[in-house]
Every structure is written in C-alpha cells, then in structure tokens.
C-alpha cells in the first residue's frame, strides 16, 4: 500500500513568511509524528498525535510552530514568521500505535525547507 | 528521560570488512531499541528493533544488533560490508511505558571503501 507522503518536497521561502507543510500518513495509522532534521544533526522530535488525544507538543521549539491533524488523518505543520534557523528537513512518520504497544514508525520522504 | 549516544559521527570500512556501529542508551525503564537507516536522498527505514525476548535481533540486509543491558548498549553489526550499505544510521530508544517518546541518536554516517 501507499506509504507516508509529504508535500511539498522542497520549499524555499523568505525570512518572515509563513509556511505550511503537509503529511499524509499511512491509512489506518493512528499515531503521527513530526521531526526536524537539521544539516548534520539527528532527528529532533517536534510533536506527536495519537488518535483523538491531545497532542504531545513538548518538542515544538517556539510558539511560531504549530500543527494540527484533521479527522485523525492528514496533518499540517505550520511555521509562522520563518527564520533562517528553521531551515531543515521536516520529517513526518506514522505508526499503528496500538494502545500500550510500541509500533514501528514509517517515515515520509521529508520536506526540505530553506529560509533565505 | 531517555538519551542515545552514537560513538563516531563517521565510520569508514572497506568493502567486505566488518561493520560495527555503536549505540549506547540511558533509560529509567526497560527500553525499546531501534536502528533506522537513511540512504542518500531517501527517507528513514527500519533496520531492526528490540522489544522483548531474544537479545540478538536480526534485521534486513544482513544487519543484526545485540541488546546488552549490563552495558546499556545496542551496537549494530554486519559481517561483511557492501558498497550499498553506505548511508546514515540512527539508533533510537523508546520508553516502554510511553511508546510515543522516541529519542533518536545523532546518527553515524557509514562510508564503504572499494
């Protein structure tokens, strides 16, 4: 079946502009994660959605970052008033996440964001 | 809180040589442990994972890892490196009680020399 998809694959924007990044998880996966991967860095956890529960926003670096997940499926990560340090690859992952279990995360190809 | 360290940001091996990528973790509870691989210009994919049971875990492409609780380690090995193994490898730990809290290590870039 289809994997996790993300759009756009590349986004170049000017400092101060807002951007929206989209993630389509694997159908039926209840858990959805956003990560940031900066050049030469590991993965930085941003936010986690699980079903209808309140999201875990503990990784969001500032209040310029927000995310929503509509209908328990598609998710949008929004970065307001972008800064050059926001330049990175933003990765989305989903998993079945049965209650009490730890399921494999399946990653999308990422969105490469460049802030000029 | 969990954490993961990967010794060596860049490892080079010759084709046919043993691959050893080191991962050490800290966790206040028994962990779930993962290795992910990221090939150039591709997304991350799971190599293998340890949850419970046998401490030697076999994954795809001939890789395996052994969970050693006494050493808090989960090193990744492959007996014979292939050119196609060149990639970035990430170790990750998850708190058994809160499965959403994945923590990834900084990654190790593996180069395979002809």
mmCIF file with all atom_site columns, C-alpha atoms in Angstrom:
data_model
loop_
_atom_site.group_PDB
_atom_site.id
_atom_site.type_symbol
_atom_site.label_atom_id
_atom_site.label_alt_id
_atom_site.label_comp_id
_atom_site.label_asym_id
_atom_site.label_entity_id
_atom_site.label_seq_id
_atom_site.pdbx_PDB_ins_code
_atom_site.Cartn_x
_atom_site.Cartn_y
_atom_site.Cartn_z
_atom_site.occupancy
_atom_site.B_iso_or_equiv
_atom_site.pdbx_formal_charge
_atom_site.auth_seq_id
_atom_site.auth_comp_id
_atom_site.auth_asym_id
_atom_site.auth_atom_id
_atom_site.pdbx_PDB_model_num
ATOM 1   C CA . UNK A 1 1   ? 0.000   0.000   0.000  1.00 0.00 ? 1   UNK A CA 1
ATOM 2   C CA . UNK A 1 2   ? 0.952   3.649   -0.126 1.00 0.00 ? 2   UNK A CA 1
ATOM 3   C CA . UNK A 1 3   ? 3.500   4.910   2.358  1.00 0.00 ? 3   UNK A CA 1
ATOM 4   C CA . UNK A 1 4   ? 3.664   8.205   4.189  1.00 0.00 ? 4   UNK A CA 1
ATOM 5   C CA . UNK A 1 5   ? 3.643   11.118  1.784  1.00 0.00 ? 5   UNK A CA 1
ATOM 6   C CA . UNK A 1 6   ? 4.710   14.690  2.380  1.00 0.00 ? 6   UNK A CA 1
ATOM 7   C CA . UNK A 1 7   ? 4.314   17.851  0.389  1.00 0.00 ? 7   UNK A CA 1
ATOM 8   C CA . UNK A 1 8   ? 5.946   19.881  -0.862 1.00 0.00 ? 8   UNK A CA 1
ATOM 9   C CA . UNK A 1 9   ? 9.212   18.012  -1.247 1.00 0.00 ? 9   UNK A CA 1
ATOM 10  C CA . UNK A 1 10  ? 11.094  21.295  -1.310 1.00 0.00 ? 10  UNK A CA 1
ATOM 11  C CA . UNK A 1 11  ? 10.109  24.738  -0.076 1.00 0.00 ? 11  UNK A CA 1
ATOM 12  C CA . UNK A 1 12  ? 12.123  27.914  -0.383 1.00 0.00 ? 12  UNK A CA 1
ATOM 13  C CA . UNK A 1 13  ? 10.759  30.929  1.431  1.00 0.00 ? 13  UNK A CA 1
ATOM 14  C CA . UNK A 1 14  ? 11.832  34.338  2.582  1.00 0.00 ? 14  UNK A CA 1
ATOM 15  C CA . UNK A 1 15  ? 12.519  35.171  6.202  1.00 0.00 ? 15  UNK A CA 1
ATOM 16  C CA . UNK A 1 16  ? 9.366   36.315  7.933  1.00 0.00 ? 16  UNK A CA 1
ATOM 17  C CA . UNK A 1 17  ? 6.943   34.397  5.721  1.00 0.00 ? 17  UNK A CA 1
ATOM 18  C CA . UNK A 1 18  ? 4.628   31.656  6.981  1.00 0.00 ? 18  UNK A CA 1
ATOM 19  C CA . UNK A 1 19  ? 4.866   28.111  5.595  1.00 0.00 ? 19  UNK A CA 1
ATOM 20  C CA . UNK A 1 20  ? 2.644   25.045  5.763  1.00 0.00 ? 20  UNK A CA 1
ATOM 21  C CA . UNK A 1 21  ? 3.963   21.520  5.426  1.00 0.00 ? 21  UNK A CA 1
ATOM 22  C CA . UNK A 1 22  ? 1.622   18.616  4.811  1.00 0.00 ? 22  UNK A CA 1
ATOM 23  C CA . UNK A 1 23  ? 1.772   14.973  5.836  1.00 0.00 ? 23  UNK A CA 1
ATOM 24  C CA . UNK A 1 24  ? -0.474  12.142  4.686  1.00 0.00 ? 24  UNK A CA 1
ATOM 25  C CA . UNK A 1 25  ? 0.045   9.149   6.984  1.00 0.00 ? 25  UNK A CA 1
ATOM 26  C CA . UNK A 1 26  ? -0.481  5.523   6.101  1.00 0.00 ? 26  UNK A CA 1
ATOM 27  C CA . UNK A 1 27  ? -4.180  4.707   6.117  1.00 0.00 ? 27  UNK A CA 1
ATOM 28  C CA . UNK A 1 28  ? -5.277  3.282   9.459  1.00 0.00 ? 28  UNK A CA 1
ATOM 29  C CA . UNK A 1 29  ? -2.279  4.557   11.391 1.00 0.00 ? 29  UNK A CA 1
ATOM 30  C CA . UNK A 1 30  ? -3.464  6.370   14.493 1.00 0.00 ? 30  UNK A CA 1
ATOM 31  C CA . UNK A 1 31  ? -0.128  7.826   15.565 1.00 0.00 ? 31  UNK A CA 1
ATOM 32  C CA . UNK A 1 32  ? 1.616   10.631  13.694 1.00 0.00 ? 32  UNK A CA 1
ATOM 33  C CA . UNK A 1 33  ? 4.947   12.287  14.471 1.00 0.00 ? 33  UNK A CA 1
ATOM 34  C CA . UNK A 1 34  ? 6.771   15.343  13.187 1.00 0.00 ? 34  UNK A CA 1
ATOM 35  C CA . UNK A 1 35  ? 10.563  15.602  13.410 1.00 0.00 ? 35  UNK A CA 1
ATOM 36  C CA . UNK A 1 36  ? 13.135  18.112  12.255 1.00 0.00 ? 36  UNK A CA 1
ATOM 37  C CA . UNK A 1 37  ? 16.486  17.095  10.829 1.00 0.00 ? 37  UNK A CA 1
ATOM 38  C CA . UNK A 1 38  ? 18.986  19.909  10.532 1.00 0.00 ? 38  UNK A CA 1
ATOM 39  C CA . UNK A 1 39  ? 22.155  19.601  8.472  1.00 0.00 ? 39  UNK A CA 1
ATOM 40  C CA . UNK A 1 40  ? 24.493  17.172  10.171 1.00 0.00 ? 40  UNK A CA 1
ATOM 41  C CA . UNK A 1 41  ? 22.116  16.697  13.090 1.00 0.00 ? 41  UNK A CA 1
ATOM 42  C CA . UNK A 1 42  ? 19.985  13.851  14.297 1.00 0.00 ? 42  UNK A CA 1
ATOM 43  C CA . UNK A 1 43  ? 16.224  13.859  14.436 1.00 0.00 ? 43  UNK A CA 1
ATOM 44  C CA . UNK A 1 44  ? 14.608  16.388  16.727 1.00 0.00 ? 44  UNK A CA 1
ATOM 45  C CA . UNK A 1 45  ? 11.133  15.427  17.947 1.00 0.00 ? 45  UNK A CA 1
ATOM 46  C CA . UNK A 1 46  ? 8.566   18.166  17.407 1.00 0.00 ? 46  UNK A CA 1
ATOM 47  C CA . UNK A 1 47  ? 5.040   16.902  18.029 1.00 0.00 ? 47  UNK A CA 1
ATOM 48  C CA . UNK A 1 48  ? 3.062   13.673  18.354 1.00 0.00 ? 48  UNK A CA 1
ATOM 49  C CA . UNK A 1 49  ? -0.591  12.922  17.657 1.00 0.00 ? 49  UNK A CA 1
ATOM 50  C CA . UNK A 1 50  ? -2.331  9.780   18.880 1.00 0.00 ? 50  UNK A CA 1
ATOM 51  C CA . UNK A 1 51  ? -5.937  9.241   17.848 1.00 0.00 ? 51  UNK A CA 1
ATOM 52  C CA . UNK A 1 52  ? -8.251  11.822  19.383 1.00 0.00 ? 52  UNK A CA 1
ATOM 53  C CA . UNK A 1 53  ? -6.000  12.521  22.352 1.00 0.00 ? 53  UNK A CA 1
ATOM 54  C CA . UNK A 1 54  ? -4.443  15.913  22.955 1.00 0.00 ? 54  UNK A CA 1
ATOM 55  C CA . UNK A 1 55  ? -1.172  16.105  21.034 1.00 0.00 ? 55  UNK A CA 1
ATOM 56  C CA . UNK A 1 56  ? 2.210   15.996  22.736 1.00 0.00 ? 56  UNK A CA 1
ATOM 57  C CA . UNK A 1 57  ? 3.682   19.362  21.766 1.00 0.00 ? 57  UNK A CA 1
ATOM 58  C CA . UNK A 1 58  ? 6.679   19.139  24.050 1.00 0.00 ? 58  UNK A CA 1
ATOM 59  C CA . UNK A 1 59  ? 9.189   19.253  21.214 1.00 0.00 ? 59  UNK A CA 1
ATOM 60  C CA . UNK A 1 60  ? 7.999   22.384  19.453 1.00 0.00 ? 60  UNK A CA 1
ATOM 61  C CA . UNK A 1 61  ? 10.917  24.864  19.612 1.00 0.00 ? 61  UNK A CA 1
ATOM 62  C CA . UNK A 1 62  ? 8.846   28.039  19.816 1.00 0.00 ? 62  UNK A CA 1
ATOM 63  C CA . UNK A 1 63  ? 5.309   29.383  19.598 1.00 0.00 ? 63  UNK A CA 1
ATOM 64  C CA . UNK A 1 64  ? 5.920   30.077  15.915 1.00 0.00 ? 64  UNK A CA 1
ATOM 65  C CA . UNK A 1 65  ? 5.465   26.351  15.349 1.00 0.00 ? 65  UNK A CA 1
ATOM 66  C CA . UNK A 1 66  ? 2.062   24.689  15.419 1.00 0.00 ? 66  UNK A CA 1
ATOM 67  C CA . UNK A 1 67  ? 0.487   21.576  13.995 1.00 0.00 ? 67  UNK A CA 1
ATOM 68  C CA . UNK A 1 68  ? -2.940  20.141  13.559 1.00 0.00 ? 68  UNK A CA 1
ATOM 69  C CA . UNK A 1 69  ? -4.356  16.854  12.460 1.00 0.00 ? 69  UNK A CA 1
ATOM 70  C CA . UNK A 1 70  ? -7.760  16.931  10.858 1.00 0.00 ? 70  UNK A CA 1
ATOM 71  C CA . UNK A 1 71  ? -10.074 13.942  11.025 1.00 0.00 ? 71  UNK A CA 1
ATOM 72  C CA . UNK A 1 72  ? -7.347  11.819  12.527 1.00 0.00 ? 72  UNK A CA 1
ATOM 73  C CA . UNK A 1 73  ? -5.551  11.621  9.210  1.00 0.00 ? 73  UNK A CA 1
ATOM 74  C CA . UNK A 1 74  ? -3.763  14.429  7.369  1.00 0.00 ? 74  UNK A CA 1
ATOM 75  C CA . UNK A 1 75  ? -1.528  16.700  9.408  1.00 0.00 ? 75  UNK A CA 1
ATOM 76  C CA . UNK A 1 76  ? -0.243  20.190  8.716  1.00 0.00 ? 76  UNK A CA 1
ATOM 77  C CA . UNK A 1 77  ? 2.813   21.711  10.367 1.00 0.00 ? 77  UNK A CA 1
ATOM 78  C CA . UNK A 1 78  ? 2.781   25.500  10.252 1.00 0.00 ? 78  UNK A CA 1
ATOM 79  C CA . UNK A 1 79  ? 5.774   27.710  10.871 1.00 0.00 ? 79  UNK A CA 1
ATOM 80  C CA . UNK A 1 80  ? 4.973   31.379  11.251 1.00 0.00 ? 80  UNK A CA 1
ATOM 81  C CA . UNK A 1 81  ? 7.421   34.218  10.631 1.00 0.00 ? 81  UNK A CA 1
ATOM 82  C CA . UNK A 1 82  ? 10.110  31.833  9.457  1.00 0.00 ? 82  UNK A CA 1
ATOM 83  C CA . UNK A 1 83  ? 13.716  32.385  10.499 1.00 0.00 ? 83  UNK A CA 1
ATOM 84  C CA . UNK A 1 84  ? 16.884  31.167  8.824  1.00 0.00 ? 84  UNK A CA 1
ATOM 85  C CA . UNK A 1 85  ? 17.477  28.706  11.658 1.00 0.00 ? 85  UNK A CA 1
ATOM 86  C CA . UNK A 1 86  ? 14.222  26.985  10.676 1.00 0.00 ? 86  UNK A CA 1
ATOM 87  C CA . UNK A 1 87  ? 15.939  25.676  7.547  1.00 0.00 ? 87  UNK A CA 1
ATOM 88  C CA . UNK A 1 88  ? 15.944  21.901  7.823  1.00 0.00 ? 88  UNK A CA 1
ATOM 89  C CA . UNK A 1 89  ? 14.298  18.753  6.540  1.00 0.00 ? 89  UNK A CA 1
ATOM 90  C CA . UNK A 1 90  ? 10.951  18.194  8.232  1.00 0.00 ? 90  UNK A CA 1
ATOM 91  C CA . UNK A 1 91  ? 10.053  14.534  8.521  1.00 0.00 ? 91  UNK A CA 1
ATOM 92  C CA . UNK A 1 92  ? 6.694   13.003  9.228  1.00 0.00 ? 92  UNK A CA 1
ATOM 93  C CA . UNK A 1 93  ? 6.156   9.449   10.454 1.00 0.00 ? 93  UNK A CA 1
ATOM 94  C CA . UNK A 1 94  ? 3.137   7.356   11.306 1.00 0.00 ? 94  UNK A CA 1
ATOM 95  C CA . UNK A 1 95  ? 2.543   4.117   13.167 1.00 0.00 ? 95  UNK A CA 1
ATOM 96  C CA . UNK A 1 96  ? -0.364  1.908   14.112 1.00 0.00 ? 96  UNK A CA 1
ATOM 97  C CA . UNK A 1 97  ? 0.363   2.599   17.788 1.00 0.00 ? 97  UNK A CA 1
ATOM 98  C CA . UNK A 1 98  ? -1.967  0.144   19.393 1.00 0.00 ? 98  UNK A CA 1
ATOM 99  C CA . UNK A 1 99  ? -2.626  1.163   22.981 1.00 0.00 ? 99  UNK A CA 1
ATOM 100 C CA . UNK A 1 100 ? 0.236   0.170   25.237 1.00 0.00 ? 100 UNK A CA 1
ATOM 101 C CA . UNK A 1 101 ? 2.399   -1.010  22.358 1.00 0.00 ? 101 UNK A CA 1
ATOM 102 C CA . UNK A 1 102 ? 5.349   0.450   20.545 1.00 0.00 ? 102 UNK A CA 1
ATOM 103 C CA . UNK A 1 103 ? 4.973   0.106   16.825 1.00 0.00 ? 103 UNK A CA 1
ATOM 104 C CA . UNK A 1 104 ? 7.418   0.769   14.046 1.00 0.00 ? 104 UNK A CA 1
ATOM 105 C CA . UNK A 1 105 ? 7.370   4.285   12.700 1.00 0.00 ? 105 UNK A CA 1
ATOM 106 C CA . UNK A 1 106 ? 7.154   4.643   8.941  1.00 0.00 ? 106 UNK A CA 1
ATOM 107 C CA . UNK A 1 107 ? 8.743   7.792   7.620  1.00 0.00 ? 107 UNK A CA 1
ATOM 108 C CA . UNK A 1 108 ? 7.845   10.016  4.726  1.00 0.00 ? 108 UNK A CA 1
ATOM 109 C CA . UNK A 1 109 ? 10.488  11.406  2.355  1.00 0.00 ? 109 UNK A CA 1
ATOM 110 C CA . UNK A 1 110 ? 10.531  14.753  4.128  1.00 0.00 ? 110 UNK A CA 1
ATOM 111 C CA . UNK A 1 111 ? 10.131  18.382  3.140  1.00 0.00 ? 111 UNK A CA 1
ATOM 112 C CA . UNK A 1 112 ? 13.334  20.339  2.717  1.00 0.00 ? 112 UNK A CA 1
ATOM 113 C CA . UNK A 1 113 ? 12.705  23.890  3.921  1.00 0.00 ? 113 UNK A CA 1
ATOM 114 C CA . UNK A 1 114 ? 15.120  26.666  3.032  1.00 0.00 ? 114 UNK A CA 1
ATOM 115 C CA . UNK A 1 115 ? 14.617  30.084  4.554  1.00 0.00 ? 115 UNK A CA 1
ATOM 116 C CA . UNK A 1 116 ? 16.515  32.826  2.756  1.00 0.00 ? 116 UNK A CA 1
ATOM 117 C CA . UNK B 2 1   ? 14.489  10.910  30.458 1.00 0.00 ? 1   UNK B CA 1
ATOM 118 C CA . UNK B 2 2   ? 15.976  8.767   27.758 1.00 0.00 ? 2   UNK B CA 1
ATOM 119 C CA . UNK B 2 3   ? 19.044  9.584   25.733 1.00 0.00 ? 3   UNK B CA 1
ATOM 120 C CA . UNK B 2 4   ? 21.079  7.950   22.999 1.00 0.00 ? 4   UNK B CA 1
ATOM 121 C CA . UNK B 2 5   ? 24.721  8.328   22.095 1.00 0.00 ? 5   UNK B CA 1
ATOM 122 C CA . UNK B 2 6   ? 26.359  7.037   18.958 1.00 0.00 ? 6   UNK B CA 1
ATOM 123 C CA . UNK B 2 7   ? 30.127  6.854   19.076 1.00 0.00 ? 7   UNK B CA 1
ATOM 124 C CA . UNK B 2 8   ? 31.600  8.157   15.854 1.00 0.00 ? 8   UNK B CA 1
ATOM 125 C CA . UNK B 2 9   ? 29.727  10.530  13.597 1.00 0.00 ? 9   UNK B CA 1
ATOM 126 C CA . UNK B 2 10  ? 31.511  8.997   10.605 1.00 0.00 ? 10  UNK B CA 1
ATOM 127 C CA . UNK B 2 11  ? 32.761  5.431   10.171 1.00 0.00 ? 11  UNK B CA 1
ATOM 128 C CA . UNK B 2 12  ? 34.662  4.147   7.145  1.00 0.00 ? 12  UNK B CA 1
ATOM 129 C CA . UNK B 2 13  ? 35.164  0.480   6.353  1.00 0.00 ? 13  UNK B CA 1
ATOM 130 C CA . UNK B 2 14  ? 36.478  -1.408  3.364  1.00 0.00 ? 14  UNK B CA 1
ATOM 131 C CA . UNK B 2 15  ? 34.138  -3.473  1.264  1.00 0.00 ? 15  UNK B CA 1
ATOM 132 C CA . UNK B 2 16  ? 33.938  -6.945  2.797  1.00 0.00 ? 16  UNK B CA 1
ATOM 133 C CA . UNK B 2 17  ? 35.057  -5.779  6.226  1.00 0.00 ? 17  UNK B CA 1
ATOM 134 C CA . UNK B 2 18  ? 33.086  -5.974  9.454  1.00 0.00 ? 18  UNK B CA 1
ATOM 135 C CA . UNK B 2 19  ? 30.690  -3.133  10.156 1.00 0.00 ? 19  UNK B CA 1
ATOM 136 C CA . UNK B 2 20  ? 30.308  -2.064  13.789 1.00 0.00 ? 20  UNK B CA 1
ATOM 137 C CA . UNK B 2 21  ? 28.203  0.971   14.655 1.00 0.00 ? 21  UNK B CA 1
ATOM 138 C CA . UNK B 2 22  ? 27.987  1.770   18.348 1.00 0.00 ? 22  UNK B CA 1
ATOM 139 C CA . UNK B 2 23  ? 24.905  2.829   20.267 1.00 0.00 ? 23  UNK B CA 1
ATOM 140 C CA . UNK B 2 24  ? 24.563  3.391   23.994 1.00 0.00 ? 24  UNK B CA 1
ATOM 141 C CA . UNK B 2 25  ? 21.391  4.484   25.678 1.00 0.00 ? 25  UNK B CA 1
ATOM 142 C CA . UNK B 2 26  ? 20.097  5.602   29.016 1.00 0.00 ? 26  UNK B CA 1
ATOM 143 C CA . UNK B 2 27  ? 16.588  4.923   30.167 1.00 0.00 ? 27  UNK B CA 1
ATOM 144 C CA . UNK B 2 28  ? 14.930  4.802   33.550 1.00 0.00 ? 28  UNK B CA 1
ATOM 145 C CA . UNK B 2 29  ? 12.802  1.859   32.475 1.00 0.00 ? 29  UNK B CA 1
ATOM 146 C CA . UNK B 2 30  ? 13.446  -1.118  30.194 1.00 0.00 ? 30  UNK B CA 1
ATOM 147 C CA . UNK B 2 31  ? 13.707  0.304   26.707 1.00 0.00 ? 31  UNK B CA 1
ATOM 148 C CA . UNK B 2 32  ? 12.585  -0.497  23.244 1.00 0.00 ? 32  UNK B CA 1
ATOM 149 C CA . UNK B 2 33  ? 15.549  -0.033  20.884 1.00 0.00 ? 33  UNK B CA 1
ATOM 150 C CA . UNK B 2 34  ? 15.646  0.614   17.162 1.00 0.00 ? 34  UNK B CA 1
ATOM 151 C CA . UNK B 2 35  ? 18.071  1.085   14.305 1.00 0.00 ? 35  UNK B CA 1
ATOM 152 C CA . UNK B 2 36  ? 16.952  3.116   11.309 1.00 0.00 ? 36  UNK B CA 1
ATOM 153 C CA . UNK B 2 37  ? 18.861  3.683   8.070  1.00 0.00 ? 37  UNK B CA 1
ATOM 154 C CA . UNK B 2 38  ? 18.673  6.683   5.778  1.00 0.00 ? 38  UNK B CA 1
ATOM 155 C CA . UNK B 2 39  ? 20.068  6.191   2.287  1.00 0.00 ? 39  UNK B CA 1
ATOM 156 C CA . UNK B 2 40  ? 21.091  9.282   0.339  1.00 0.00 ? 40  UNK B CA 1
ATOM 157 C CA . UNK B 2 41  ? 18.079  11.351  -0.661 1.00 0.00 ? 41  UNK B CA 1
ATOM 158 C CA . UNK B 2 42  ? 15.669  8.838   0.843  1.00 0.00 ? 42  UNK B CA 1
ATOM 159 C CA . UNK B 2 43  ? 13.516  8.657   3.951  1.00 0.00 ? 43  UNK B CA 1
ATOM 160 C CA . UNK B 2 44  ? 14.318  6.662   7.052  1.00 0.00 ? 44  UNK B CA 1
ATOM 161 C CA . UNK B 2 45  ? 13.506  2.990   7.118  1.00 0.00 ? 45  UNK B CA 1
ATOM 162 C CA . UNK B 2 46  ? 13.596  0.499   9.957  1.00 0.00 ? 46  UNK B CA 1
ATOM 163 C CA . UNK B 2 47  ? 16.527  -1.902  10.016 1.00 0.00 ? 47  UNK B CA 1
ATOM 164 C CA . UNK B 2 48  ? 15.622  -3.787  13.164 1.00 0.00 ? 48  UNK B CA 1
ATOM 165 C CA . UNK B 2 49  ? 14.154  -3.373  16.609 1.00 0.00 ? 49  UNK B CA 1
ATOM 166 C CA . UNK B 2 50  ? 14.351  -4.922  20.050 1.00 0.00 ? 50  UNK B CA 1
ATOM 167 C CA . UNK B 2 51  ? 11.224  -5.081  22.163 1.00 0.00 ? 51  UNK B CA 1
ATOM 168 C CA . UNK B 2 52  ? 11.265  -8.228  24.288 1.00 0.00 ? 52  UNK B CA 1
ATOM 169 C CA . UNK B 2 53  ? 12.642  -11.749 24.139 1.00 0.00 ? 53  UNK B CA 1
ATOM 170 C CA . UNK B 2 54  ? 15.842  -12.689 22.352 1.00 0.00 ? 54  UNK B CA 1
ATOM 171 C CA . UNK B 2 55  ? 18.528  -10.074 22.829 1.00 0.00 ? 55  UNK B CA 1
ATOM 172 C CA . UNK B 2 56  ? 20.166  -10.744 19.442 1.00 0.00 ? 56  UNK B CA 1
ATOM 173 C CA . UNK B 2 57  ? 17.976  -9.198  16.802 1.00 0.00 ? 57  UNK B CA 1
ATOM 174 C CA . UNK B 2 58  ? 18.334  -9.786  13.087 1.00 0.00 ? 58  UNK B CA 1
ATOM 175 C CA . UNK B 2 59  ? 17.247  -7.185  10.608 1.00 0.00 ? 59  UNK B CA 1
ATOM 176 C CA . UNK B 2 60  ? 17.211  -6.535  6.912  1.00 0.00 ? 60  UNK B CA 1
ATOM 177 C CA . UNK B 2 61  ? 20.227  -6.559  4.609  1.00 0.00 ? 61  UNK B CA 1
ATOM 178 C CA . UNK B 2 62  ? 22.265  -8.829  6.879  1.00 0.00 ? 62  UNK B CA 1
ATOM 179 C CA . UNK B 2 63  ? 22.416  -6.452  9.840  1.00 0.00 ? 63  UNK B CA 1
ATOM 180 C CA . UNK B 2 64  ? 21.977  -7.527  13.423 1.00 0.00 ? 64  UNK B CA 1
ATOM 181 C CA . UNK B 2 65  ? 22.190  -5.925  16.853 1.00 0.00 ? 65  UNK B CA 1
ATOM 182 C CA . UNK B 2 66  ? 22.511  -7.236  20.368 1.00 0.00 ? 66  UNK B CA 1
ATOM 183 C CA . UNK B 2 67  ? 20.838  -5.717  23.388 1.00 0.00 ? 67  UNK B CA 1
ATOM 184 C CA . UNK B 2 68  ? 23.229  -5.785  26.343 1.00 0.00 ? 68  UNK B CA 1
ATOM 185 C CA . UNK B 2 69  ? 21.501  -4.493  29.427 1.00 0.00 ? 69  UNK B CA 1
ATOM 186 C CA . UNK B 2 70  ? 24.630  -4.564  31.582 1.00 0.00 ? 70  UNK B CA 1
ATOM 187 C CA . UNK B 2 71  ? 26.422  -2.338  29.076 1.00 0.00 ? 71  UNK B CA 1
ATOM 188 C CA . UNK B 2 72  ? 23.345  -0.290  28.114 1.00 0.00 ? 72  UNK B CA 1
ATOM 189 C CA . UNK B 2 73  ? 24.319  -0.903  24.525 1.00 0.00 ? 73  UNK B CA 1
ATOM 190 C CA . UNK B 2 74  ? 22.656  -1.873  21.264 1.00 0.00 ? 74  UNK B CA 1
ATOM 191 C CA . UNK B 2 75  ? 25.501  -1.997  18.755 1.00 0.00 ? 75  UNK B CA 1
ATOM 192 C CA . UNK B 2 76  ? 24.769  -2.691  15.091 1.00 0.00 ? 76  UNK B CA 1
ATOM 193 C CA . UNK B 2 77  ? 26.914  -5.152  13.163 1.00 0.00 ? 77  UNK B CA 1
ATOM 194 C CA . UNK B 2 78  ? 27.229  -6.712  9.744  1.00 0.00 ? 78  UNK B CA 1
ATOM 195 C CA . UNK B 2 79  ? 29.893  -9.318  8.974  1.00 0.00 ? 79  UNK B CA 1
ATOM 196 C CA . UNK B 2 80  ? 30.753  -8.073  5.513  1.00 0.00 ? 80  UNK B CA 1
ATOM 197 C CA . UNK B 2 81  ? 30.169  -4.550  4.262  1.00 0.00 ? 81  UNK B CA 1
ATOM 198 C CA . UNK B 2 82  ? 28.770  -3.896  0.814  1.00 0.00 ? 82  UNK B CA 1
ATOM 199 C CA . UNK B 2 83  ? 29.008  -0.690  -1.159 1.00 0.00 ? 83  UNK B CA 1
ATOM 200 C CA . UNK B 2 84  ? 25.235  -0.346  -0.945 1.00 0.00 ? 84  UNK B CA 1
ATOM 201 C CA . UNK B 2 85  ? 25.450  -0.117  2.858  1.00 0.00 ? 85  UNK B CA 1
ATOM 202 C CA . UNK B 2 86  ? 26.784  3.439   2.630  1.00 0.00 ? 86  UNK B CA 1
ATOM 203 C CA . UNK B 2 87  ? 24.167  5.509   4.451  1.00 0.00 ? 87  UNK B CA 1
ATOM 204 C CA . UNK B 2 88  ? 23.327  7.325   7.678  1.00 0.00 ? 88  UNK B CA 1
ATOM 205 C CA . UNK B 2 89  ? 22.375  5.079   10.581 1.00 0.00 ? 89  UNK B CA 1
ATOM 206 C CA . UNK B 2 90  ? 20.309  6.217   13.543 1.00 0.00 ? 90  UNK B CA 1
ATOM 207 C CA . UNK B 2 91  ? 19.836  4.437   16.837 1.00 0.00 ? 91  UNK B CA 1
ATOM 208 C CA . UNK B 2 92  ? 16.656  5.225   18.772 1.00 0.00 ? 92  UNK B CA 1
ATOM 209 C CA . UNK B 2 93  ? 15.241  4.409   22.188 1.00 0.00 ? 93  UNK B CA 1
ATOM 210 C CA . UNK B 2 94  ? 11.668  4.447   23.346 1.00 0.00 ? 94  UNK B CA 1
ATOM 211 C CA . UNK B 2 95  ? 10.373  4.396   26.880 1.00 0.00 ? 95  UNK B CA 1
ATOM 212 C CA . UNK B 2 96  ? 8.470   1.161   27.292 1.00 0.00 ? 96  UNK B CA 1
ATOM 213 C CA . UNK B 2 97  ? 5.750   2.912   29.195 1.00 0.00 ? 97  UNK B CA 1
ATOM 214 C CA . UNK B 2 98  ? 5.280   5.819   26.845 1.00 0.00 ? 98  UNK B CA 1
ATOM 215 C CA . UNK B 2 99  ? 5.804   4.475   23.385 1.00 0.00 ? 99  UNK B CA 1
ATOM 216 C CA . UNK B 2 100 ? 5.452   7.798   21.666 1.00 0.00 ? 100 UNK B CA 1
ATOM 217 C CA . UNK B 2 101 ? 8.600   9.186   23.225 1.00 0.00 ? 101 UNK B CA 1
ATOM 218 C CA . UNK B 2 102 ? 11.136  8.130   20.665 1.00 0.00 ? 102 UNK B CA 1
ATOM 219 C CA . UNK B 2 103 ? 14.587  9.627   21.130 1.00 0.00 ? 103 UNK B CA 1
ATOM 220 C CA . UNK B 2 104 ? 16.984  9.377   18.219 1.00 0.00 ? 104 UNK B CA 1
ATOM 221 C CA . UNK B 2 105 ? 20.745  9.454   18.376 1.00 0.00 ? 105 UNK B CA 1
ATOM 222 C CA . UNK B 2 106 ? 22.739  11.943  16.293 1.00 0.00 ? 106 UNK B CA 1
ATOM 223 C CA . UNK B 2 107 ? 23.468  9.373   13.610 1.00 0.00 ? 107 UNK B CA 1
ATOM 224 C CA . UNK B 2 108 ? 26.566  7.714   12.178 1.00 0.00 ? 108 UNK B CA 1
ATOM 225 C CA . UNK B 2 109 ? 27.478  8.095   8.545  1.00 0.00 ? 109 UNK B CA 1
ATOM 226 C CA . UNK B 2 110 ? 28.897  4.865   7.139  1.00 0.00 ? 110 UNK B CA 1
ATOM 227 C CA . UNK B 2 111 ? 31.235  5.017   4.170  1.00 0.00 ? 111 UNK B CA 1
ATOM 228 C CA . UNK B 2 112 ? 32.267  1.836   2.370  1.00 0.00 ? 112 UNK B CA 1
ATOM 229 C CA . UNK B 2 113 ? 35.546  1.998   0.506  1.00 0.00 ? 113 UNK B CA 1
ATOM 230 C CA . UNK B 2 114 ? 36.256  -0.195  -2.530 1.00 0.00 ? 114 UNK B CA 1
#
